[in-house]
Amino acid sequence: MANTETALKECLASIEGATGVALVDYTSGMALGTMGGSKTFDLNVAAAGNTDVIRAKMRTMEMLGLKAEIEDILITLTDQYHLIRLLSGRSGNGLFLYLVLDAKRANLAMARHQLKKIEQDLEV
């Protein structure tokens, strides 16, 4: 089992094109841990903003009567992918991993696969 810091480091080290990662509590919008990012890309601001994305999708699913669970949400920009992976299991309830990828260097399928693997090993 990996702690938060180890999991975030593994995201940046093992996922091709990863430029930033955060573990976020979507009930509060607070990042529990961040790594990467840049002076022009504040992961704490992005983490807080993406809680609104998750809440909106959950409300929509509830209104539609959908019983499925969200695995991940992908946002594609011209030069980046933003991958939001909701944590499953008891310890992950209300948390998500937020991964920023350079679209030119990233393999999206492999990033999703690796992020799922890291999530399974994460102990919060």
PDB file of C-alpha atoms in Angstrom, residues 22-33 44 47-52 54-55 87 92-98 124:
ATOM      1  CA  ALA A  22      -3.213  16.052  -6.992  1.00  0.00           C
ATOM      2  CA  LEU A  23      -5.243  14.043  -4.504  1.00  0.00           C
ATOM      3  CA  VAL A  24      -8.410  16.017  -3.842  1.00  0.00           C
ATOM      4  CA  ASP A  25     -11.360  15.873  -1.450  1.00  0.00           C
ATOM      5  CA  TYR A  26     -14.359  16.786  -3.617  1.00  0.00           C
ATOM      6  CA  THR A  27     -16.624  17.483  -0.648  1.00  0.00           C
ATOM      7  CA  SER A  28     -14.431  20.440   0.363  1.00  0.00           C
ATOM      8  CA  GLY A  29     -12.470  21.133  -2.834  1.00  0.00           C
ATOM      9  CA  MET A  30      -9.205  20.965  -0.901  1.00  0.00           C
ATOM     10  CA  ALA A  31      -6.125  19.258  -2.318  1.00  0.00           C
ATOM     11  CA  LEU A  32      -4.723  16.779   0.204  1.00  0.00           C
ATOM     12  CA  GLY A  33      -1.486  16.634  -1.749  1.00  0.00           C
ATOM     13  CA  ASN A  44      -4.738  23.870  -5.944  1.00  0.00           C
ATOM     14  CA  ALA A  47      -8.312  20.879  -7.875  1.00  0.00           C
ATOM     15  CA  ALA A  48     -10.938  23.193  -6.403  1.00  0.00           C
ATOM     16  CA  GLY A  49     -12.433  23.911  -9.831  1.00  0.00           C
ATOM     17  CA  ASN A  50     -12.647  20.251 -10.769  1.00  0.00           C
ATOM     18  CA  THR A  51     -14.718  19.488  -7.690  1.00  0.00           C
ATOM     19  CA  ASP A  52     -17.462  21.482  -9.407  1.00  0.00           C
ATOM     20  CA  ILE A  54     -17.611  16.124 -10.343  1.00  0.00           C
ATOM     21  CA  ARG A  55     -20.517  17.579  -8.383  1.00  0.00           C
ATOM     22  CA  LEU A  87     -11.291   6.725  -5.844  1.00  0.00           C
ATOM     23  CA  GLY A  92     -11.304   6.695  -1.058  1.00  0.00           C
ATOM     24  CA  ASN A  93     -14.879   7.837  -0.588  1.00  0.00           C
ATOM     25  CA  GLY A  94     -15.115  11.521  -1.533  1.00  0.00           C
ATOM     26  CA  LEU A  95     -11.626  11.666  -3.048  1.00  0.00           C
ATOM     27  CA  PHE A  96     -10.245  11.839  -6.565  1.00  0.00           C
ATOM     28  CA  LEU A  97      -6.900  11.811  -8.299  1.00  0.00           C
ATOM     29  CA  TYR A  98      -6.413  14.672 -10.732  1.00  0.00           C
ATOM     30  CA  VAL A 124      -5.491   7.152   2.421  1.00  0.00           C
TER      31      VAL A 124
END
